[in-house]
mmCIF file with all atom_site columns, N, CA and C in Angstrom:
data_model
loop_
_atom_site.group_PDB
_atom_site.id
_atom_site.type_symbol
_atom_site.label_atom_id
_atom_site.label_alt_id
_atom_site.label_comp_id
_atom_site.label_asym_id
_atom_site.label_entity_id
_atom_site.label_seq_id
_atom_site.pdbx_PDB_ins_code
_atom_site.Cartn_x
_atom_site.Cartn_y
_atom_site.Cartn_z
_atom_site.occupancy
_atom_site.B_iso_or_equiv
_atom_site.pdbx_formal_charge
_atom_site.auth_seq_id
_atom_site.auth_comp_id
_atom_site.auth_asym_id
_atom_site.auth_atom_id
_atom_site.pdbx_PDB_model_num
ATOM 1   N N  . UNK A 1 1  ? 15.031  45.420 6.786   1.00 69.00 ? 1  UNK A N  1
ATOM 2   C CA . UNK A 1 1  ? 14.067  46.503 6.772   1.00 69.00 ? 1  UNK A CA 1
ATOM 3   C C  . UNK A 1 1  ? 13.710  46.938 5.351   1.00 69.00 ? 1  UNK A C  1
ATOM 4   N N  . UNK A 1 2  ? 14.741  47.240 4.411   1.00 85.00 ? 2  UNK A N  1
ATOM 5   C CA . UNK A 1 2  ? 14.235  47.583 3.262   1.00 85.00 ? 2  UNK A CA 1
ATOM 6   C C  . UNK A 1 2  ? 13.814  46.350 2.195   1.00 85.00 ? 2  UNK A C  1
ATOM 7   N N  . UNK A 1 3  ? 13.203  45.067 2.537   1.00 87.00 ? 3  UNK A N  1
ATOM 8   C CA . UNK A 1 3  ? 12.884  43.879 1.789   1.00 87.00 ? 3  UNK A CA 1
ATOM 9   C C  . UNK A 1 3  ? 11.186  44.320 2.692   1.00 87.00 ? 3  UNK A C  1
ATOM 10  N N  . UNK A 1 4  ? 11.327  44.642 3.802   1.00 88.00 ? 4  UNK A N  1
ATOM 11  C CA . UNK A 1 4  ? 9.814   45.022 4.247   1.00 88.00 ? 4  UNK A CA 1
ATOM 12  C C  . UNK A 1 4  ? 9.377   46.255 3.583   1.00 88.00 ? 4  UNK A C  1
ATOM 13  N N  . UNK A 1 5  ? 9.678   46.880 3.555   1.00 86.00 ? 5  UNK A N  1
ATOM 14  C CA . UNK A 1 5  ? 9.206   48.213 2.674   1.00 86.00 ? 5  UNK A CA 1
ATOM 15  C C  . UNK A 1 5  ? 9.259   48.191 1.259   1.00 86.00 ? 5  UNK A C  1
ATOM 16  N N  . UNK A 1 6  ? 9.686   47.155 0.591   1.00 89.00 ? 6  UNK A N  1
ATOM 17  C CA . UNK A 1 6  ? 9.702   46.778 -0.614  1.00 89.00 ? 6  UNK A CA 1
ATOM 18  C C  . UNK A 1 6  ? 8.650   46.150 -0.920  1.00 89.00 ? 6  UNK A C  1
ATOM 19  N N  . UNK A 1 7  ? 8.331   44.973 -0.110  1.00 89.00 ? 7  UNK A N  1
ATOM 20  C CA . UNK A 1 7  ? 7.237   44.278 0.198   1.00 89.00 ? 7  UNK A CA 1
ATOM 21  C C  . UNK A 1 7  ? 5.744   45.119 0.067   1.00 89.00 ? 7  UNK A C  1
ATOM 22  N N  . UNK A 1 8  ? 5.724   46.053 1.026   1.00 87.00 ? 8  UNK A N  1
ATOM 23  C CA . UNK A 1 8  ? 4.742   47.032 1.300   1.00 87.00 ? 8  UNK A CA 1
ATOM 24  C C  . UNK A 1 8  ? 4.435   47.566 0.635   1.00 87.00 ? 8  UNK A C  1
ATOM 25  N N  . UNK A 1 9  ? 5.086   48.117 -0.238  1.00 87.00 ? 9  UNK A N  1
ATOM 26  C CA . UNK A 1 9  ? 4.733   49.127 -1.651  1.00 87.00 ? 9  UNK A CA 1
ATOM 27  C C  . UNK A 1 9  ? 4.378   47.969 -2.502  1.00 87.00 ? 9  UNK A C  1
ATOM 28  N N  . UNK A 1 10 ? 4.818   46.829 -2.756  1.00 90.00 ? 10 UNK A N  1
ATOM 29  C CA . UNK A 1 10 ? 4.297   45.860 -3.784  1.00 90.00 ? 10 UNK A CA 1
ATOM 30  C C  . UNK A 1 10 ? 2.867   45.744 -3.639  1.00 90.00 ? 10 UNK A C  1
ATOM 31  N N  . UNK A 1 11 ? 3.137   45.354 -2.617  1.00 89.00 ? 11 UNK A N  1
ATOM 32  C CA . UNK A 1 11 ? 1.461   44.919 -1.971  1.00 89.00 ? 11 UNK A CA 1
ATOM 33  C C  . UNK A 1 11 ? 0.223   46.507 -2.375  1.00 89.00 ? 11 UNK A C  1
ATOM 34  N N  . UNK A 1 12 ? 0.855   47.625 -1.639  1.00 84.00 ? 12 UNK A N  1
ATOM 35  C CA . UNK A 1 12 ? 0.192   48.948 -2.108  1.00 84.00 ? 12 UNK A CA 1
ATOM 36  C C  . UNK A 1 12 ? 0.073   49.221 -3.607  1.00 84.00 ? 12 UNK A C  1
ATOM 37  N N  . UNK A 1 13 ? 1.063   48.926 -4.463  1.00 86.00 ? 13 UNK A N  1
ATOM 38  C CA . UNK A 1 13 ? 0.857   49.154 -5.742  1.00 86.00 ? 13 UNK A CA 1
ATOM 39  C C  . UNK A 1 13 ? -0.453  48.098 -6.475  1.00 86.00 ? 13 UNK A C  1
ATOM 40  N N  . UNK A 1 14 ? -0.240  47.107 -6.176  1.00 88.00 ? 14 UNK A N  1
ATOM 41  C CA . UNK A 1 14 ? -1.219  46.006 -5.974  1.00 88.00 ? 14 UNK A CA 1
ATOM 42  C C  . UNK A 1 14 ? -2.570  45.928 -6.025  1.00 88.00 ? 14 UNK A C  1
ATOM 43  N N  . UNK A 1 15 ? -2.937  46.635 -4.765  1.00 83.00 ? 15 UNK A N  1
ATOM 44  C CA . UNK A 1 15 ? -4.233  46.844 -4.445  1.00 83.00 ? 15 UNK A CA 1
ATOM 45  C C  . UNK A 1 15 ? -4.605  48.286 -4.923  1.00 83.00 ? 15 UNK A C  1
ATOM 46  N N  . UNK A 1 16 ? -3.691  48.710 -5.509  1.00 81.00 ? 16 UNK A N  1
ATOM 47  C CA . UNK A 1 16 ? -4.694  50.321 -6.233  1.00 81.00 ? 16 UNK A CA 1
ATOM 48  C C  . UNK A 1 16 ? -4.902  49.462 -7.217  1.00 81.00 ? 16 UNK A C  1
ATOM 49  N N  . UNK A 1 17 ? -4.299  48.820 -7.994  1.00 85.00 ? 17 UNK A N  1
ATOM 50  C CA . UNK A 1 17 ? -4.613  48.507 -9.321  1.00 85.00 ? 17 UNK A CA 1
ATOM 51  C C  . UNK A 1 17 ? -5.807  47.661 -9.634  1.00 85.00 ? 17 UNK A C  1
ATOM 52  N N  . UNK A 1 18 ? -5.990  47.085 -8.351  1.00 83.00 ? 18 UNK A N  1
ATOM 53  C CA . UNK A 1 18 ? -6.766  46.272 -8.244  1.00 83.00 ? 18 UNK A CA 1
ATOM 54  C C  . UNK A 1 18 ? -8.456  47.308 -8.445  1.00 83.00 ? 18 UNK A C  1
ATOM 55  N N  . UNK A 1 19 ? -7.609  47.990 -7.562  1.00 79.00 ? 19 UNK A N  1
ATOM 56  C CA . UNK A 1 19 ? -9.164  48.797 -7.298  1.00 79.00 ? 19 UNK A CA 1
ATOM 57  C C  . UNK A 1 19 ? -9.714  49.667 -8.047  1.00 79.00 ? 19 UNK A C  1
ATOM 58  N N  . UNK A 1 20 ? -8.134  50.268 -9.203  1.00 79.00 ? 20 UNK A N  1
ATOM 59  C CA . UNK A 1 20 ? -9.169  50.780 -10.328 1.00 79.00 ? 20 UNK A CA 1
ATOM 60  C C  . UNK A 1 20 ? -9.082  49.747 -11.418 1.00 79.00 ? 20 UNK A C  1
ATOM 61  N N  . UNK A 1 21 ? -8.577  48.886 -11.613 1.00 83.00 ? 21 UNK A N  1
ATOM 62  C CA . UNK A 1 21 ? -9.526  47.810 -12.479 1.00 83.00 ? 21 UNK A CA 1
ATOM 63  C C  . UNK A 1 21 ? -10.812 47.526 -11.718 1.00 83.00 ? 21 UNK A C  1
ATOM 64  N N  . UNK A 1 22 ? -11.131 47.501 -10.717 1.00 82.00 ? 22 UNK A N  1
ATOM 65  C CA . UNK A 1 22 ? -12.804 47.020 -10.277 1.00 82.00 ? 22 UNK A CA 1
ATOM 66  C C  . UNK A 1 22 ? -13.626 48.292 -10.657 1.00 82.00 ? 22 UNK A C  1
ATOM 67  N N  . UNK A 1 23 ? -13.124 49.608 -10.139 1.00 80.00 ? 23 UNK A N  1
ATOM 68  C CA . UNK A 1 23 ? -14.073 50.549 -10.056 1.00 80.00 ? 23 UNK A CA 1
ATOM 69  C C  . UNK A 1 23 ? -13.706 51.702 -10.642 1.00 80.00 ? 23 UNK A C  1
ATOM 70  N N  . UNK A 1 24 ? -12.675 51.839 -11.642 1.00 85.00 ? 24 UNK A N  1
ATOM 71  C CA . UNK A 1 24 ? -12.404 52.762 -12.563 1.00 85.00 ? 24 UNK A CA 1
ATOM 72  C C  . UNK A 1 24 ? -11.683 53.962 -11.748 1.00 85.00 ? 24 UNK A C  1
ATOM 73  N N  . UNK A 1 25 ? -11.781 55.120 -12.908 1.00 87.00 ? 25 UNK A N  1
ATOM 74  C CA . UNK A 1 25 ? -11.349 56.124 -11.706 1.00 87.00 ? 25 UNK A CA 1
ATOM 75  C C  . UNK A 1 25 ? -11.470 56.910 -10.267 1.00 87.00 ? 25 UNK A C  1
ATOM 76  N N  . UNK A 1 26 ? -12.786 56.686 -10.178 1.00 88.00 ? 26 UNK A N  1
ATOM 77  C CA . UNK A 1 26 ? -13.721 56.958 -8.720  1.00 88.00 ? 26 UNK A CA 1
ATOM 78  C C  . UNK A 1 26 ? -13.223 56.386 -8.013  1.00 88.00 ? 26 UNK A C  1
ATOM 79  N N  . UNK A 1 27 ? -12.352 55.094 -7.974  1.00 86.00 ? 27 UNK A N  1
ATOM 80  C CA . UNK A 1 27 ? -11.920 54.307 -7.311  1.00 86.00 ? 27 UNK A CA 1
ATOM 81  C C  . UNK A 1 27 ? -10.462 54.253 -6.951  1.00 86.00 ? 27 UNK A C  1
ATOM 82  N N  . UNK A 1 28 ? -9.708  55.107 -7.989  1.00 85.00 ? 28 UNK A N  1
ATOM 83  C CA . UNK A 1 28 ? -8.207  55.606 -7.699  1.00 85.00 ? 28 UNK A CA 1
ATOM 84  C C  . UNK A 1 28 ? -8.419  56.572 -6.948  1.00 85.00 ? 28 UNK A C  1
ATOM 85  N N  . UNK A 1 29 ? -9.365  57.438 -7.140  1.00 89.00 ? 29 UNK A N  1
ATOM 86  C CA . UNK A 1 29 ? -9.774  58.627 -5.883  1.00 89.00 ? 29 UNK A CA 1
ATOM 87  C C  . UNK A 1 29 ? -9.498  58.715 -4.784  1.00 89.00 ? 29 UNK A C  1
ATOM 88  N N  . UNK A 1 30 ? -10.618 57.804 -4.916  1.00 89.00 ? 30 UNK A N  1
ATOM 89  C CA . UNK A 1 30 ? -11.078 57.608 -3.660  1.00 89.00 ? 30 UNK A CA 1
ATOM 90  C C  . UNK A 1 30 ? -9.640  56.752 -2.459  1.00 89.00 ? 30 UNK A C  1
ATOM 91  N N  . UNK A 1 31 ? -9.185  56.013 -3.177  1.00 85.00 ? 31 UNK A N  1
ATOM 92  C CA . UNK A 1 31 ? -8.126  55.031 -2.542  1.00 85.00 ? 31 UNK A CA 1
ATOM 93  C C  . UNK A 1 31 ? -6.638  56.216 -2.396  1.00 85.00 ? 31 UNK A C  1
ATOM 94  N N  . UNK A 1 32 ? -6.534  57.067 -3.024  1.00 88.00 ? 32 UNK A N  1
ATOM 95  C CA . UNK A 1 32 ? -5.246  58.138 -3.102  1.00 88.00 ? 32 UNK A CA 1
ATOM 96  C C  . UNK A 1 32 ? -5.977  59.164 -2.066  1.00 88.00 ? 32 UNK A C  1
ATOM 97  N N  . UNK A 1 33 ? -7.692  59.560 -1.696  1.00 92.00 ? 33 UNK A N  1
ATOM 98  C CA . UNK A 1 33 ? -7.629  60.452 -0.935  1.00 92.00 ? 33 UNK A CA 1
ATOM 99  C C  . UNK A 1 33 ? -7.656  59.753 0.592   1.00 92.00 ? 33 UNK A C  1
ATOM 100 N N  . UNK A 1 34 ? -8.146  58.331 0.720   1.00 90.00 ? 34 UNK A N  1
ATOM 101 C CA . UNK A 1 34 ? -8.326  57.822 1.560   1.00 90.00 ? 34 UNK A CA 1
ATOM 102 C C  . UNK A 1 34 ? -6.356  57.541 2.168   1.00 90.00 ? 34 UNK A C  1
ATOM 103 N N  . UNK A 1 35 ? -5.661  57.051 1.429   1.00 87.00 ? 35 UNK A N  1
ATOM 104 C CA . UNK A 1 35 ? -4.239  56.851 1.799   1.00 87.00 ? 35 UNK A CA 1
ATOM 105 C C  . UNK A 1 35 ? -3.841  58.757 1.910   1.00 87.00 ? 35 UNK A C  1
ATOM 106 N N  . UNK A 1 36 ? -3.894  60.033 1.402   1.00 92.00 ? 36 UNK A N  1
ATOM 107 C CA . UNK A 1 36 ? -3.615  61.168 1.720   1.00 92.00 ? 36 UNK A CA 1
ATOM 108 C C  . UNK A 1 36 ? -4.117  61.341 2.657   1.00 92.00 ? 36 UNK A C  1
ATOM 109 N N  . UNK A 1 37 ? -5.007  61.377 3.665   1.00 92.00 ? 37 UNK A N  1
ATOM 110 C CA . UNK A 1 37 ? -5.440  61.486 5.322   1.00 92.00 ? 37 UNK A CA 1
ATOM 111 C C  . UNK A 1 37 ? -5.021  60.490 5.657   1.00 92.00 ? 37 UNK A C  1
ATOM 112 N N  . UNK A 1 38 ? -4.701  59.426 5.708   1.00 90.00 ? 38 UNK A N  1
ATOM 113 C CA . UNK A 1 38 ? -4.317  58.435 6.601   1.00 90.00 ? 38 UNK A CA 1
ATOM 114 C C  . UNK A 1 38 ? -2.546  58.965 6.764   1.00 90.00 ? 38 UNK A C  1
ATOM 115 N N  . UNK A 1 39 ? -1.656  59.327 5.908   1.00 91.00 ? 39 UNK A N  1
ATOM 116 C CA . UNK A 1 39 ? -0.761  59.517 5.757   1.00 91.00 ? 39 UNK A CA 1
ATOM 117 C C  . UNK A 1 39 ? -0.236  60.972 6.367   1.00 91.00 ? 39 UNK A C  1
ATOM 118 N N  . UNK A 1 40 ? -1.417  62.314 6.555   1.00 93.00 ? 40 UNK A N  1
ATOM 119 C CA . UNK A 1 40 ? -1.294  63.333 7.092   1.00 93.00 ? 40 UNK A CA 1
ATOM 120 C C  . UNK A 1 40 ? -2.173  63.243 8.352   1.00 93.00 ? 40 UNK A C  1
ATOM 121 N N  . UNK A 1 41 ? -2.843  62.165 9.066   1.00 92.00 ? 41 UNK A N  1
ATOM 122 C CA . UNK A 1 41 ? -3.278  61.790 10.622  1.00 92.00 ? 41 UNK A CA 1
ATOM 123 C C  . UNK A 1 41 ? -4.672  63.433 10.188  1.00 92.00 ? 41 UNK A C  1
ATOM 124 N N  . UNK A 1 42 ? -5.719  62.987 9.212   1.00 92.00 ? 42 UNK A N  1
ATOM 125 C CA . UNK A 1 42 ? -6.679  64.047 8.818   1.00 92.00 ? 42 UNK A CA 1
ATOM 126 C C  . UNK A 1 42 ? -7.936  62.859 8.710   1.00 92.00 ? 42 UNK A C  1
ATOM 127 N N  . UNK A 1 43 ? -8.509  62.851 9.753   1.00 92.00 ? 43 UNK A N  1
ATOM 128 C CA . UNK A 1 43 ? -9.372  62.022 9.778   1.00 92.00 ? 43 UNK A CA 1
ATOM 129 C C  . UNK A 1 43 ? -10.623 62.476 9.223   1.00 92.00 ? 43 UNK A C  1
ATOM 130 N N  . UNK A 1 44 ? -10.719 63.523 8.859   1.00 94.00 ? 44 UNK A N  1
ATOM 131 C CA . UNK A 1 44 ? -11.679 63.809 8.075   1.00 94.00 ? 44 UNK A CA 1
ATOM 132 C C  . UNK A 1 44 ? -11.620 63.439 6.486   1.00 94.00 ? 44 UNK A C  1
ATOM 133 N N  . UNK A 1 45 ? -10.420 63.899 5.854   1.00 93.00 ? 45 UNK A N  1
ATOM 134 C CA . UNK A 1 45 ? -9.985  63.647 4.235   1.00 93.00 ? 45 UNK A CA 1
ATOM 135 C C  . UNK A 1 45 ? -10.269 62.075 4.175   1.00 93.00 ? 45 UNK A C  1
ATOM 136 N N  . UNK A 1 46 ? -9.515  61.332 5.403   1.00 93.00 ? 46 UNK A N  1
ATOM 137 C CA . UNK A 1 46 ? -9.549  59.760 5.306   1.00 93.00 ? 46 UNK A CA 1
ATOM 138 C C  . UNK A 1 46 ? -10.836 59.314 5.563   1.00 93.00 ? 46 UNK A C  1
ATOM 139 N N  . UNK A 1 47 ? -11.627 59.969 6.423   1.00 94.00 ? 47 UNK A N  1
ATOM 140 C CA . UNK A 1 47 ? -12.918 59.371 6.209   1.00 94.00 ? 47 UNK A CA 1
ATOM 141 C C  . UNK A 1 47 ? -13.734 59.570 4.816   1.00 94.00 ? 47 UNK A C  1
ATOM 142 N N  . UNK A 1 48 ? -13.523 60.306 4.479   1.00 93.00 ? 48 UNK A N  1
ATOM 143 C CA . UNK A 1 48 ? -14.248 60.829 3.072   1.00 93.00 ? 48 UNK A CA 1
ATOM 144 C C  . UNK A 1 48 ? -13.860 60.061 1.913   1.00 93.00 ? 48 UNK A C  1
ATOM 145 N N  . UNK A 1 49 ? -12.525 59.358 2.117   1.00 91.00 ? 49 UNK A N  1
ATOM 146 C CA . UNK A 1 49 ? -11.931 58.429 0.587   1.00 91.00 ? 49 UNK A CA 1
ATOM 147 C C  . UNK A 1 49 ? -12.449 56.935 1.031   1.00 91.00 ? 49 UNK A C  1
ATOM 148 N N  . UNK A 1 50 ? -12.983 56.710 2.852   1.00 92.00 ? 50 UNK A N  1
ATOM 149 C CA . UNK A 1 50 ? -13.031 55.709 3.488   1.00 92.00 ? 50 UNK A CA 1
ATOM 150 C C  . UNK A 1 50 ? -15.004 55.266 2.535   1.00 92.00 ? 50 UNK A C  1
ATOM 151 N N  . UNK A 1 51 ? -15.326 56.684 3.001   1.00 94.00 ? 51 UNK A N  1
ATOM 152 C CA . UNK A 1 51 ? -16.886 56.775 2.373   1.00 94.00 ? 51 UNK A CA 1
ATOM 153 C C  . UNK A 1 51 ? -17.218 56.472 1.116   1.00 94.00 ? 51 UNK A C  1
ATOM 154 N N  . UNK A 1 52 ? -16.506 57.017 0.291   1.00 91.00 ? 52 UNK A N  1
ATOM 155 C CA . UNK A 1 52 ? -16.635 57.084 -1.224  1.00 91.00 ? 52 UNK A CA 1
ATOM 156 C C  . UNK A 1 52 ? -16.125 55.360 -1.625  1.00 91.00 ? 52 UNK A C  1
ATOM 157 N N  . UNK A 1 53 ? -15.415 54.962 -1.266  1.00 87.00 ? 53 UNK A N  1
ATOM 158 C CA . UNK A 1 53 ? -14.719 53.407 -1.465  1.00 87.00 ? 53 UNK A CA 1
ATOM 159 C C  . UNK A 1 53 ? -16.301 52.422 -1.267  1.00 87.00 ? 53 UNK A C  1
ATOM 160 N N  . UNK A 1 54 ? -16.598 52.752 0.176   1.00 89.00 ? 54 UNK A N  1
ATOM 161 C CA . UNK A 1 54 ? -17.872 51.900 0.544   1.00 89.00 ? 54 UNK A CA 1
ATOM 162 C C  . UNK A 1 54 ? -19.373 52.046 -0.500  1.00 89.00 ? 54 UNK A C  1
ATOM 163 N N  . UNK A 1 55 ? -19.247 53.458 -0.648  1.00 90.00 ? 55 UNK A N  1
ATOM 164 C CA . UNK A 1 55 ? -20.034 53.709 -1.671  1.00 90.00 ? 55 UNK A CA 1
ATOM 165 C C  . UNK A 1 55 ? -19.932 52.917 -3.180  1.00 90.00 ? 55 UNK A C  1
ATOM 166 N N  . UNK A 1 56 ? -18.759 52.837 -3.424  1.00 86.00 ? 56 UNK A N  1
ATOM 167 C CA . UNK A 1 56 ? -18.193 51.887 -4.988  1.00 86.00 ? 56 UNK A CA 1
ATOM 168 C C  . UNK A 1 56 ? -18.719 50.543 -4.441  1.00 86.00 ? 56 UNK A C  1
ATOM 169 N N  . UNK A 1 57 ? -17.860 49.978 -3.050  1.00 83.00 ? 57 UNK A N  1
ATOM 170 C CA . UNK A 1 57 ? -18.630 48.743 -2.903  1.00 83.00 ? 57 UNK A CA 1
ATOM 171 C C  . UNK A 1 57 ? -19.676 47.856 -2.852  1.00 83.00 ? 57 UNK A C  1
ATOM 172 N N  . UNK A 1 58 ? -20.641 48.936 -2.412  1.00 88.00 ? 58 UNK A N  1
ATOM 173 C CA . UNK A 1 58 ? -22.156 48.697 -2.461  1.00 88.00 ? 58 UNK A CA 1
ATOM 174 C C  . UNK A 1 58 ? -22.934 49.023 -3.454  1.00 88.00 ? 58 UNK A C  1
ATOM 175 N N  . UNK A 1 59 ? -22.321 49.416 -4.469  1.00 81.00 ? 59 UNK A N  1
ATOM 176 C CA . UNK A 1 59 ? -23.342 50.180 -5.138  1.00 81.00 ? 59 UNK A CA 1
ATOM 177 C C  . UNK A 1 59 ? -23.023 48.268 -6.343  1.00 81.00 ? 59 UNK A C  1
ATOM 178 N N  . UNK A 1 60 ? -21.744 47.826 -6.358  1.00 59.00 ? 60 UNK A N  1
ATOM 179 C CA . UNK A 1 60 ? -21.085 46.744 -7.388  1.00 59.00 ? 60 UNK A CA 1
ATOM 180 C C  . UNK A 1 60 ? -22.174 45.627 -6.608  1.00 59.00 ? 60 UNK A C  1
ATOM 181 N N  . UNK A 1 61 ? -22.421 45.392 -5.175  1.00 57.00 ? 61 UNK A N  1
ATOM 182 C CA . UNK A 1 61 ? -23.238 44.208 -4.782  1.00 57.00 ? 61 UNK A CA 1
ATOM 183 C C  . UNK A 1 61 ? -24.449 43.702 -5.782  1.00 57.00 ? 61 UNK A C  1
#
């Protein structure tokens, strides 16, 4: 169990970094407010970091 949760955070540490090397800080934001509602079951906060992410994505196309 704790080689899976080790795993998991690798992978999570991972993909923030990823995402503010692509999209700077708007993009740590957005990914810390989107994981803070997902993490407190606030589907509103999580939709809003869900929005702002898609927004970075489309705007880079």
């Amino acid at each position: 169990m704790p080689l899976i949760a080790l795993a998991v955070a690798a992978l999570a540490i991972g993909f923030e970094q990823i995402i503010q090397w692509m999209y700077g800080p708007m993009g740590l934001i957005a990914f810390a407010v989107l994981t803070v509602g997902l993490k407190a079951k606030n589907t509103t906060i999580s939709g809003i970091g869900a929005v702002i992410l898609v927004l970075l994505l489309s705007q880079s196309g």
